[in-house]
XYZ file of C-alpha atoms in Angstrom:
703
model
C -19.552 21.894 -17.550
C -22.281 23.408 -15.379
C -21.550 24.334 -11.839
C -24.243 21.939 -10.638
C -22.264 18.942 -11.950
C -18.855 20.288 -10.984
C -17.711 18.341 -7.912
C -13.908 18.054 -7.987
C -11.357 20.268 -9.705
C -7.673 19.377 -9.943
C -4.981 22.032 -9.641
C -2.024 21.106 -11.832
C 1.213 22.702 -12.943
C 4.965 22.316 -13.232
C 7.177 22.500 -10.125
C 8.049 26.131 -9.288
C 5.001 27.410 -11.148
C 3.555 28.905 -7.964
C 0.773 26.325 -7.951
C 0.751 25.773 -4.195
C 0.620 29.520 -3.587
C -2.430 29.803 -5.839
C -3.968 26.850 -3.986
C -3.470 28.625 -0.664
C -5.018 31.795 -2.080
C -8.055 29.843 -3.289
C -8.630 27.741 -0.172
C -6.914 29.475 2.763
C -7.261 27.390 5.933
C -10.065 25.301 4.425
C -7.670 22.588 3.340
C -6.368 19.247 4.538
C -3.479 17.008 3.573
C -3.850 13.276 2.931
C -1.756 10.369 1.691
C -2.606 8.745 -1.624
C -3.127 5.003 -0.915
C 0.019 2.918 -1.375
C 2.483 5.806 -1.717
C 3.993 8.477 0.507
C 3.117 11.434 -1.718
C 0.856 14.041 -0.129
C -2.301 15.270 -1.841
C -3.887 18.444 -0.521
C -7.595 19.152 -0.764
C -9.402 22.402 -0.139
C -12.808 23.957 -0.477
C -13.786 26.756 -2.850
C -16.995 28.702 -2.267
C -18.482 30.171 -5.446
C -20.348 33.516 -5.428
C -23.593 31.582 -5.970
C -23.167 29.925 -2.563
C -22.239 26.508 -3.865
C -18.830 24.938 -3.363
C -16.450 22.396 -4.866
C -13.414 20.392 -3.774
C -10.061 21.568 -5.156
C -7.313 18.918 -5.272
C -3.715 20.145 -5.352
C -1.814 17.405 -7.166
C 2.014 17.236 -7.053
C 4.042 19.383 -9.454
C 4.494 17.583 -12.762
C 6.383 18.217 -15.996
C 4.745 15.607 -18.210
C 2.397 12.617 -18.288
C 5.418 10.541 -19.300
C 6.663 10.370 -15.694
C 10.200 10.078 -14.337
C 9.422 10.387 -10.594
C 6.949 9.089 -8.017
C 5.102 12.433 -7.983
C 4.593 12.366 -11.743
C 3.549 8.711 -11.679
C 0.887 9.539 -9.118
C -0.573 12.309 -11.280
C -0.498 10.155 -14.424
C -2.176 7.298 -12.557
C -5.019 9.518 -11.330
C -5.673 11.088 -14.734
C -5.656 7.701 -16.485
C -8.131 6.141 -14.038
C -11.691 7.540 -14.252
C -12.594 5.368 -11.233
C -10.014 7.079 -8.987
C -11.417 8.980 -6.010
C -9.271 11.922 -7.122
C -10.296 11.879 -10.818
C -11.305 15.489 -11.600
C -14.277 16.942 -13.452
C -12.158 19.858 -14.631
C -8.634 21.253 -14.294
C -7.106 24.571 -13.317
C -3.659 24.633 -14.880
C -1.187 27.037 -13.262
C 1.690 28.175 -15.482
C 4.500 30.656 -14.860
C 3.876 33.285 -17.518
C 7.546 34.330 -17.451
C 8.559 30.822 -18.618
C 5.385 29.859 -20.419
C 6.959 27.808 -23.210
C 8.389 25.323 -20.696
C 4.975 24.899 -19.051
C 2.767 24.113 -22.042
C 3.822 20.499 -22.581
C 1.691 19.223 -19.703
C -1.137 21.646 -20.526
C -1.517 20.313 -24.069
C -1.500 16.738 -22.731
C -4.346 17.625 -20.362
C -6.281 19.179 -23.237
C -5.918 15.936 -25.183
C -7.359 13.982 -22.233
C -10.635 15.852 -22.810
C -10.810 17.765 -19.527
C -12.377 21.217 -19.406
C -9.291 23.335 -18.633
C -8.884 26.814 -17.207
C -5.384 28.263 -17.651
C -4.156 30.500 -14.810
C -1.169 32.530 -15.975
C 0.664 33.086 -12.704
C 3.347 35.624 -11.726
C 1.908 38.390 -13.882
C 3.361 40.908 -11.415
C 6.847 39.569 -12.163
C 6.089 39.705 -15.894
C 5.153 43.362 -15.604
C 8.375 44.120 -13.733
C 10.336 42.450 -16.536
C 8.486 44.473 -19.175
C 6.684 41.487 -20.718
C 3.496 42.045 -22.719
C 1.032 39.148 -22.633
C -1.802 38.898 -25.183
C -4.029 36.563 -23.179
C -6.914 36.774 -25.669
C -4.759 35.622 -28.584
C -3.275 32.816 -26.496
C -6.762 31.742 -25.406
C -7.983 31.556 -29.009
C -4.996 29.497 -30.132
C -5.177 27.018 -27.245
C -8.999 27.065 -27.076
C -9.018 27.404 -23.289
C -10.170 30.289 -21.058
C -7.303 32.212 -19.455
C -7.041 34.324 -16.306
C -3.875 36.301 -15.470
C -3.196 36.048 -11.726
C -0.527 36.545 -9.095
C -0.471 33.961 -6.363
C 1.939 36.110 -4.366
C -0.266 39.225 -4.253
C -3.688 37.613 -4.770
C -4.276 39.621 -7.948
C -7.346 38.395 -9.901
C -7.988 35.422 -7.596
C -11.715 36.404 -7.270
C -11.877 36.587 -11.093
C -10.327 33.109 -11.290
C -13.059 31.776 -8.976
C -15.826 33.364 -11.077
C -14.368 32.006 -14.317
C -14.096 28.571 -12.751
C -17.752 28.629 -11.731
C -18.707 29.376 -15.332
C -16.284 26.942 -16.915
C -18.001 25.569 -20.040
C -18.807 21.882 -20.260
C -17.289 21.601 -23.729
C -13.667 20.461 -23.672
C -11.094 21.903 -26.120
C -10.317 20.257 -29.419
C -7.354 17.812 -29.271
C -4.042 19.589 -29.606
C -1.767 16.735 -30.658
C -2.090 14.907 -33.982
C -1.325 11.201 -33.680
C 1.166 9.585 -35.977
C 0.006 6.462 -37.751
C 1.486 3.950 -35.273
C -0.020 5.883 -32.354
C -3.456 5.922 -33.975
C -3.311 2.170 -34.617
C -2.323 1.450 -31.009
C -4.876 3.883 -29.539
C -7.746 2.455 -31.621
C -6.851 -1.099 -30.595
C -6.775 -0.173 -26.893
C -10.075 1.741 -27.115
C -11.707 -1.394 -28.555
C -10.274 -3.627 -25.811
C -10.562 -1.431 -22.701
C -12.965 0.888 -20.899
C -11.030 3.972 -21.977
C -12.767 5.839 -24.813
C -10.499 8.882 -24.903
C -7.850 8.285 -27.617
C -5.000 9.974 -25.752
C -5.819 8.231 -22.464
C -5.778 4.944 -24.389
C -2.351 5.864 -25.781
C -1.080 6.576 -22.254
C -2.318 3.134 -21.174
C -0.206 1.677 -23.956
C 2.840 3.649 -22.804
C 2.546 2.975 -19.061
C 0.591 -0.282 -18.640
C 3.595 -1.978 -16.990
C 3.379 0.145 -13.814
C -0.088 1.761 -13.625
C -1.336 0.535 -10.221
C -5.079 0.473 -10.957
C -4.786 -2.069 -13.787
C -5.725 -5.667 -13.043
C -3.343 -8.449 -14.042
C -5.707 -9.387 -16.850
C -5.901 -5.824 -18.205
C -2.126 -5.440 -17.935
C -1.579 -8.658 -19.899
C -4.087 -7.566 -22.566
C -2.416 -4.181 -23.006
C 1.046 -5.753 -23.119
C -0.113 -8.125 -25.856
C -1.572 -5.247 -27.904
C 1.622 -3.178 -27.600
C 3.764 -6.148 -28.593
C 1.499 -7.094 -31.503
C 1.555 -3.565 -32.919
C 5.368 -3.356 -32.541
C 5.038 -0.085 -30.648
C 8.284 1.578 -29.470
C 7.184 3.508 -26.372
C 10.380 5.432 -25.637
C 10.808 6.658 -29.228
C 7.132 7.629 -29.369
C 7.422 9.662 -26.159
C 10.392 11.610 -27.527
C 8.686 12.211 -30.873
C 5.477 13.333 -29.174
C 7.311 15.793 -26.906
C 9.256 17.332 -29.802
C 6.111 17.602 -31.921
C 4.207 19.378 -29.156
C 7.039 21.884 -28.661
C 7.144 22.517 -32.406
C 3.441 23.355 -32.335
C 3.071 25.504 -29.203
C 6.384 27.396 -29.346
C 5.187 29.681 -32.211
C 1.946 30.281 -30.292
C 3.867 31.501 -27.244
C 6.195 33.654 -29.326
C 3.230 35.307 -31.047
C 1.346 35.937 -27.778
C 4.123 37.159 -25.467
C 6.616 39.895 -26.222
C 9.647 40.465 -24.022
C 11.942 43.457 -24.165
C 15.262 42.251 -25.605
C 17.192 44.285 -23.035
C 15.168 43.170 -20.020
C 16.967 40.210 -18.449
C 16.535 39.692 -14.722
C 19.873 41.260 -13.836
C 19.258 40.876 -10.097
C 18.806 37.106 -10.418
C 21.786 36.800 -12.761
C 24.059 38.731 -10.403
C 22.975 36.714 -7.365
C 23.404 33.421 -9.229
C 26.923 34.394 -10.250
C 27.819 34.254 -6.547
C 25.320 31.824 -4.986
C 25.820 29.079 -7.587
C 29.550 29.613 -8.049
C 31.490 26.339 -8.199
C 33.475 27.137 -5.040
C 31.695 30.019 -3.294
C 28.211 28.525 -3.771
C 28.689 25.371 -1.625
C 30.589 27.344 1.027
C 27.787 29.908 1.283
C 25.242 27.119 1.567
C 27.154 25.348 4.347
C 27.408 28.605 6.313
C 23.710 29.295 5.716
C 22.708 25.819 6.884
C 24.912 26.148 9.960
C 23.029 29.344 10.765
C 19.727 27.519 10.240
C 20.928 24.715 12.518
C 22.074 27.194 15.137
C 18.717 28.965 14.943
C 16.886 25.680 15.420
C 19.059 24.857 18.410
C 19.028 28.337 20.014
C 15.526 29.584 19.210
C 13.854 26.330 20.245
C 15.458 26.214 23.703
C 13.007 28.567 25.426
C 9.774 27.136 23.943
C 11.005 23.580 24.513
C 11.852 24.421 28.127
C 8.443 26.058 28.463
C 6.674 22.960 27.094
C 8.657 20.670 29.385
C 7.968 23.002 32.328
C 4.263 23.040 31.505
C 4.092 19.258 31.478
C 6.131 19.120 34.690
C 3.543 21.393 36.299
C 0.660 19.316 34.922
C 2.392 16.189 36.208
C 2.824 17.725 39.642
C -0.819 18.819 39.756
C -2.031 15.380 38.689
C 0.214 13.713 41.281
C -1.166 16.010 43.957
C -4.853 15.602 43.153
C -5.030 11.953 42.088
C -4.678 8.977 44.446
C -1.381 7.095 44.322
C -2.276 4.150 42.103
C -1.502 2.647 38.706
C -3.816 5.065 36.875
C -1.959 8.102 38.208
C 1.336 6.517 37.203
C -0.036 5.727 33.723
C -1.264 9.296 33.318
C 1.860 11.027 34.629
C 4.653 8.679 33.549
C 3.021 7.225 30.433
C 0.442 9.446 28.712
C 1.696 12.871 29.797
C 5.315 11.818 29.269
C 4.370 10.635 25.776
C 2.525 13.866 24.974
C 5.500 15.835 26.230
C 7.770 13.769 23.976
C 5.544 14.673 21.025
C 4.966 18.375 21.629
C 8.513 19.158 22.748
C 9.644 18.696 19.130
C 7.103 21.202 17.759
C 9.372 24.276 18.190
C 12.214 22.601 16.260
C 9.862 21.432 13.511
C 8.282 24.878 13.307
C 11.625 26.717 13.090
C 13.134 24.300 10.561
C 10.214 24.432 8.154
C 9.756 28.156 8.670
C 13.345 28.863 7.607
C 13.449 26.246 4.828
C 10.123 27.469 3.411
C 11.436 31.031 3.330
C 14.510 29.858 1.405
C 12.210 27.883 -0.906
C 9.978 30.910 -1.487
C 13.013 33.084 -2.162
C 14.025 30.669 -4.946
C 17.298 29.658 -3.246
C 16.574 25.996 -2.522
C 16.272 25.200 -6.231
C 19.891 26.376 -6.586
C 20.953 24.093 -3.715
C 19.503 21.082 -5.517
C 21.359 22.084 -8.662
C 24.705 22.564 -6.862
C 24.788 19.333 -4.833
C 22.919 16.950 -7.102
C 25.987 15.395 -8.739
C 27.856 14.883 -5.449
C 24.914 13.346 -3.584
C 24.066 10.945 -6.425
C 27.327 9.109 -5.707
C 25.732 8.067 -2.417
C 22.273 7.178 -3.742
C 20.672 10.539 -2.954
C 20.232 13.860 -4.747
C 20.706 17.565 -4.169
C 17.643 17.917 -1.963
C 19.058 15.318 0.445
C 21.768 17.699 1.666
C 19.120 19.829 3.393
C 17.754 16.852 5.325
C 21.213 15.665 6.381
C 22.296 19.052 7.703
C 18.927 19.626 9.395
C 19.415 16.281 11.129
C 22.051 17.985 13.258
C 19.201 19.655 15.140
C 16.665 16.833 15.099
C 16.063 13.876 12.789
C 12.279 14.210 13.073
C 11.801 17.451 11.079
C 14.815 16.581 8.907
C 13.173 13.361 7.705
C 9.924 15.224 7.099
C 11.810 17.706 4.898
C 12.775 14.829 2.558
C 9.275 15.063 1.040
C 10.702 17.464 -1.511
C 12.664 14.563 -3.071
C 10.638 13.238 -6.011
C 12.552 10.035 -6.728
C 11.304 7.246 -4.441
C 14.638 5.463 -4.079
C 16.618 8.636 -3.345
C 14.019 9.768 -0.829
C 14.044 6.366 0.858
C 17.841 6.359 1.190
C 17.749 9.898 2.601
C 15.161 8.849 5.202
C 17.190 5.758 6.077
C 20.538 7.519 6.644
C 19.499 10.891 8.139
C 19.300 9.521 11.749
C 23.048 8.831 11.607
C 23.672 12.575 11.850
C 24.249 13.462 15.522
C 21.189 15.365 16.743
C 20.773 17.646 19.766
C 19.242 14.767 21.789
C 22.629 13.023 21.774
C 24.360 16.011 23.384
C 23.527 15.120 27.036
C 24.809 11.581 26.451
C 27.993 12.876 24.824
C 28.503 15.372 27.657
C 28.360 12.692 30.381
C 30.403 10.046 28.576
C 33.093 12.358 27.177
C 33.509 13.970 30.597
C 33.775 10.477 32.084
C 36.231 8.973 29.596
C 38.254 11.733 27.975
C 40.724 13.793 30.021
C 40.487 17.577 29.800
C 43.833 17.968 28.068
C 44.944 20.189 25.197
C 46.461 19.010 21.920
C 49.224 21.363 20.701
C 48.074 23.706 23.431
C 45.006 24.727 21.417
C 42.492 21.937 20.827
C 40.899 20.146 23.761
C 40.744 16.347 23.636
C 37.126 16.504 24.758
C 36.232 18.932 21.941
C 38.022 16.731 19.397
C 36.114 13.688 20.629
C 32.864 15.636 20.435
C 33.607 16.645 16.836
C 34.624 13.080 16.005
C 31.118 11.882 16.935
C 29.612 14.272 14.393
C 32.138 13.206 11.766
C 31.371 9.553 12.491
C 27.679 10.194 11.853
C 28.328 11.963 8.538
C 30.646 9.193 7.296
C 28.165 6.502 8.382
C 25.340 8.306 6.546
C 27.240 8.658 3.270
C 28.655 5.121 3.275
C 25.268 3.658 4.183
C 23.696 5.624 1.345
C 26.283 4.246 -1.071
C 25.656 0.687 0.180
C 21.881 1.042 -0.129
C 22.268 2.415 -3.641
C 24.193 -0.721 -4.631
C 21.747 -2.997 -2.827
C 18.538 -1.460 -4.170
C 19.839 -1.106 -7.711
C 18.206 1.288 -10.160
C 14.499 0.900 -9.639
C 13.559 4.295 -10.933
C 15.271 6.470 -13.524
C 16.142 9.809 -11.989
C 16.782 13.044 -13.835
C 17.517 16.531 -12.584
C 14.627 18.352 -14.204
C 14.420 21.588 -12.263
C 13.611 25.153 -13.135
C 15.578 27.888 -11.401
C 12.971 30.543 -10.569
C 13.743 34.213 -10.213
C 14.546 35.427 -6.712
C 11.447 36.920 -5.164
C 10.048 38.088 -1.812
C 8.374 35.217 0.090
C 4.611 34.995 0.113
C 4.050 34.974 3.877
C 0.596 33.422 3.770
C 2.073 30.509 1.864
C 4.919 30.229 4.397
C 2.592 30.098 7.408
C 0.213 27.593 5.787
C 3.122 25.317 4.851
C 4.554 25.425 8.376
C 1.117 24.794 9.879
C 0.653 21.782 7.612
C 4.041 20.254 8.558
C 3.556 20.744 12.300
C 0.044 19.309 12.195
C 1.240 16.322 10.158
C 3.818 15.491 12.826
C 1.515 15.936 15.816
C -1.298 13.814 14.386
C 0.770 11.381 12.346
C 3.874 10.472 14.308
C 2.309 11.517 17.615
C -0.048 8.549 17.750
C 2.806 6.060 17.448
C 4.965 7.910 19.981
C 2.133 7.924 22.512
C 1.565 4.173 22.191
C 5.270 3.355 22.587
C 5.494 5.675 25.606
C 2.725 3.732 27.296
C 4.453 0.420 26.501
C 7.714 1.670 28.010
C 5.820 2.898 31.078
C 4.292 -0.552 31.552
C 7.691 -2.241 31.244
C 9.242 0.070 33.830
C 6.252 0.092 36.211
C 5.427 -3.594 36.539
C 7.441 -6.694 37.255
C 6.896 -10.442 37.543
C 4.976 -11.641 40.597
C 5.431 -9.520 43.718
C 8.932 -8.420 42.738
C 8.054 -4.713 42.783
C 6.623 -4.850 46.311
C 9.600 -6.857 47.510
C 11.979 -4.347 45.929
C 10.220 -1.482 47.682
C 10.361 -3.246 51.065
C 14.073 -3.962 50.638
C 14.763 -0.357 49.644
C 12.835 1.026 52.632
C 14.770 -1.232 54.997
C 18.117 -0.173 53.488
C 17.089 3.481 53.686
C 16.291 3.129 57.382
C 19.601 1.387 58.036
C 21.491 4.130 56.196
C 19.319 6.875 57.743
C 18.501 8.402 54.354
C 16.212 11.393 53.997
C 12.901 11.239 52.111
C 14.375 12.288 48.749
C 17.220 9.761 48.926
C 14.762 7.088 50.057
C 12.496 7.782 47.081
C 15.508 7.584 44.734
C 16.556 4.259 46.246
C 13.040 2.820 45.961
C 12.844 3.936 42.312
C 16.217 2.361 41.556
C 15.345 -0.971 43.192
C 11.900 -1.100 41.562
C 13.347 -0.286 38.144
C 15.804 -3.151 38.629
C 12.930 -5.520 39.489
C 10.612 -4.340 36.669
C 10.172 -6.014 33.316
C 12.602 -3.428 31.935
C 15.141 -4.445 34.587
C 14.549 -8.135 33.933
C 15.038 -7.495 30.228
C 18.238 -5.583 31.034
C 19.603 -8.591 32.889
C 18.432 -10.937 30.123
C 20.333 -8.981 27.492
C 23.431 -8.546 29.682
C 25.210 -11.567 28.100
C 24.642 -9.999 24.674
C 25.962 -6.573 25.644
C 28.754 -7.701 27.959
C 31.169 -8.064 24.972
C 30.740 -4.297 24.558
C 31.708 -3.709 28.193
C 28.121 -3.050 29.369
C 26.400 -4.408 32.486
C 22.680 -4.872 33.101
C 22.349 -1.291 34.383
C 23.578 0.048 31.060
C 21.187 -2.438 29.451
C 18.251 -0.784 31.241
C 19.466 2.626 30.031
C 19.657 1.310 26.459
C 16.039 0.131 26.718
C 14.551 3.218 28.387
C 16.511 5.665 26.235
C 14.686 4.277 23.228
C 11.980 6.772 24.220
C 14.588 9.462 23.560
C 18.369 9.326 23.727
C 18.623 12.017 26.386
C 16.659 9.724 28.763
C 19.988 7.864 29.211
C 21.170 10.462 31.711
C 17.969 10.386 33.761
C 17.880 6.590 33.772
C 21.479 6.285 34.958
C 20.766 8.874 37.661
C 17.802 6.820 38.858
C 19.771 3.560 38.810
C 22.628 5.086 40.794
C 20.159 6.947 43.069
C 21.377 10.448 42.215
C 18.971 13.011 43.656
C 18.981 15.188 40.529
C 19.182 13.986 36.943
C 20.982 17.212 36.082
C 23.839 16.591 38.509
C 26.300 15.354 35.888
C 29.326 15.575 38.169
C 27.688 13.375 40.819
C 26.564 10.945 38.145
C 30.082 10.676 36.692
C 31.481 10.015 40.158
C 28.975 7.218 40.755
C 29.623 5.715 37.330
C 33.397 5.812 37.869
C 32.991 3.911 41.140
C 30.740 1.204 39.612
C 32.344 -2.268 39.509
C 31.501 -5.686 38.134
C 30.066 -7.838 40.937
C 31.931 -10.963 39.820
C 35.421 -9.489 39.278
C 35.385 -6.200 41.175
C 36.909 -4.421 38.172
C 35.573 -0.994 37.075
C 32.632 -1.022 34.664
C 33.304 2.376 33.112
C 36.772 2.076 31.677
C 37.958 4.221 28.778
C 37.048 1.373 26.426
C 33.490 1.084 27.817
C 32.830 4.823 27.677
C 34.129 5.144 24.105
C 32.132 2.074 23.123
C 28.963 3.688 24.523
C 29.733 6.915 22.681
C 30.013 5.074 19.376
C 26.888 3.039 20.094
C 24.777 6.143 20.780
C 26.263 7.907 17.772
C 25.130 5.126 15.409
C 22.147 3.357 17.008
C 18.496 4.163 16.364
C 17.619 5.111 19.965
C 14.636 7.373 19.254
C 11.038 6.257 18.956
C 10.014 9.683 17.625
C 12.294 9.169 14.632
C 10.994 5.650 14.069
C 7.436 6.958 14.174
C 8.206 9.569 11.531
C 10.038 7.008 9.376
C 6.944 4.780 9.518
C 4.766 7.707 8.452
C 7.068 8.888 5.671
C 7.768 5.442 4.167
C 4.248 4.159 4.768
C 5.698 0.786 5.756
C 6.838 -1.032 8.884
C 9.180 -3.006 6.651
C 11.552 -0.108 6.083
C 11.127 1.142 9.652
C 12.158 -2.209 11.129
C 14.953 -2.567 8.565
C 16.354 0.809 9.578
C 16.182 -0.087 13.265
C 17.856 -3.470 12.698
C 20.552 -2.091 10.385
C 21.500 0.846 12.605
C 21.441 -1.310 15.736
C 23.621 -3.991 14.150
C 26.086 -1.400 12.842
C 26.206 0.304 16.238
C 26.797 -3.028 17.992
C 29.648 -4.089 15.702
C 31.310 -0.648 15.773
C 30.980 -0.404 19.571
C 32.459 -3.900 19.969
C 35.421 -3.012 17.758
C 36.078 0.155 19.759
C 35.886 -1.787 23.043
C 38.304 -4.446 21.763
C 40.783 -1.875 20.426
C 40.872 0.273 23.598
C 40.707 -2.551 26.158
């Protein structure tokens, strides 16, 4: 293929082949991430400049083991390669294979050869091969497979310029077919070629195998293919197994003849580490400790930058309030737009730290072991080994934790992980827990060692974990088995992280959150501002006049007067009206309309509960928890005069906030990750209903 006609090249390879590292070496910062239509699998695109001055688009497709897919990632790749009309259909392919495990990587390569693509084979990790004493005869391998080969190292950048030059000169002629059809496959392929637009025999065979789910097929084409398969009596599953075994029988001798390994050169370092890190008992314990350290790092390291971001927006707010006239636009800017932007950017440090640490562990080769260790346990609850990372990360913040679920290939297991991760108590719940536990639970010791307040605090975390696992189990039963899931994972050797790859990955994740979820968060922030800033008729003006009169009668200072005006106006706003409207629904939980307002406003973020209650009770500082607790303890029902905040009410609120979806940032990310409002609204409804029922039970029991 001449460089003039070369427009799009696909980068393909098995998971853990180092494909993404090679992609980053080839494209650097000239790349972008997009969503393939209809699915939540990311496809990265980058630009390659050839020495001649011309350029092409390089598409990094998800890691794939075979064109007989068992996961959503593999289905996406198969769909693209079977559809010449796809926007991502390539003119040629760069296939990245781990030279140290080459035999396991040639199944997909030979399938790509049979599809008729011009293919360039990049043998990656040659530096590791040299360390292990492996001798690779690339010329002999190239002659046998009939494809050009370049030995590279994505980690060090070795031979990347040579790879670019070879790609520019990639010949138009595609290799000869590798696989020899059996008679039944030939009959089926010929029949499909005659009755479809596909003229490549192997692509026609793949249409016969996968016509039931390929998304680009019309109903008419699907029915035609189904009729052909049925008429020919074709057994797809048996044919897939036979094809895979036949390919291995053919390329295994080629690999053995082209690569020599010293018989006494095992990777002793990897073996010794695995003996400890994947041990049946020590392995999970080490992982839990490691994840606790990651969580602690997220919580500790993010404090200063998050405080700095909040301080910056506070300063911007103050400047805007000083320079702009006091009208609705200033309020929209300061309390709506800037508050929304602050709510978006304040999560960036946590997202950055989480993905920085997780990517390092991934680059080291450790995360593949985690999947292996926990896969069996997590499958009982509808998830898999990769889900454990998201659940533990949710202890810092559900937003980056849900984003980390992208590593889960199976759609159903990823969906369940996304759905249940918000049950894990995040750092945003801590201010709520602090106020309510201090209000309801006495500071007593149990057995002279454990504090009741600490036990209650730990119980909230335990409640979240139990709710997540049981909800996962229930969803597994409800969804049924929509997609067969296998643990097909290669445990790579332990290696030093490639720092360029780490930084590019972190940059991609942070940018995806800011531009993806940020838009939704900003819109909801503005809606909440409108609800809290306006009321029916002249209710807001009347509330202000009443508050000013009361302030004069009580001889309040300017700060206390402003607090009182804010409290009365919030009560008269649409948010306050809604709080009073929902009071009959929340009264069975022990909540009054003031708590109802806090439930509504804290949807922006759970920690807003404290600030809202401070405003309602006219506390001068939202950080004055002791004053707030005193005010809340003295609050009474207007009709009975009995205290609002009894032990039962406080515990009920604790359980509600532990289980409810009170975070628009999380909902925004769920919408982005699932690609559907259906699942987002289902999650909100399910968690809210569960929180309501559990809170009601707690209130009834402790009343």
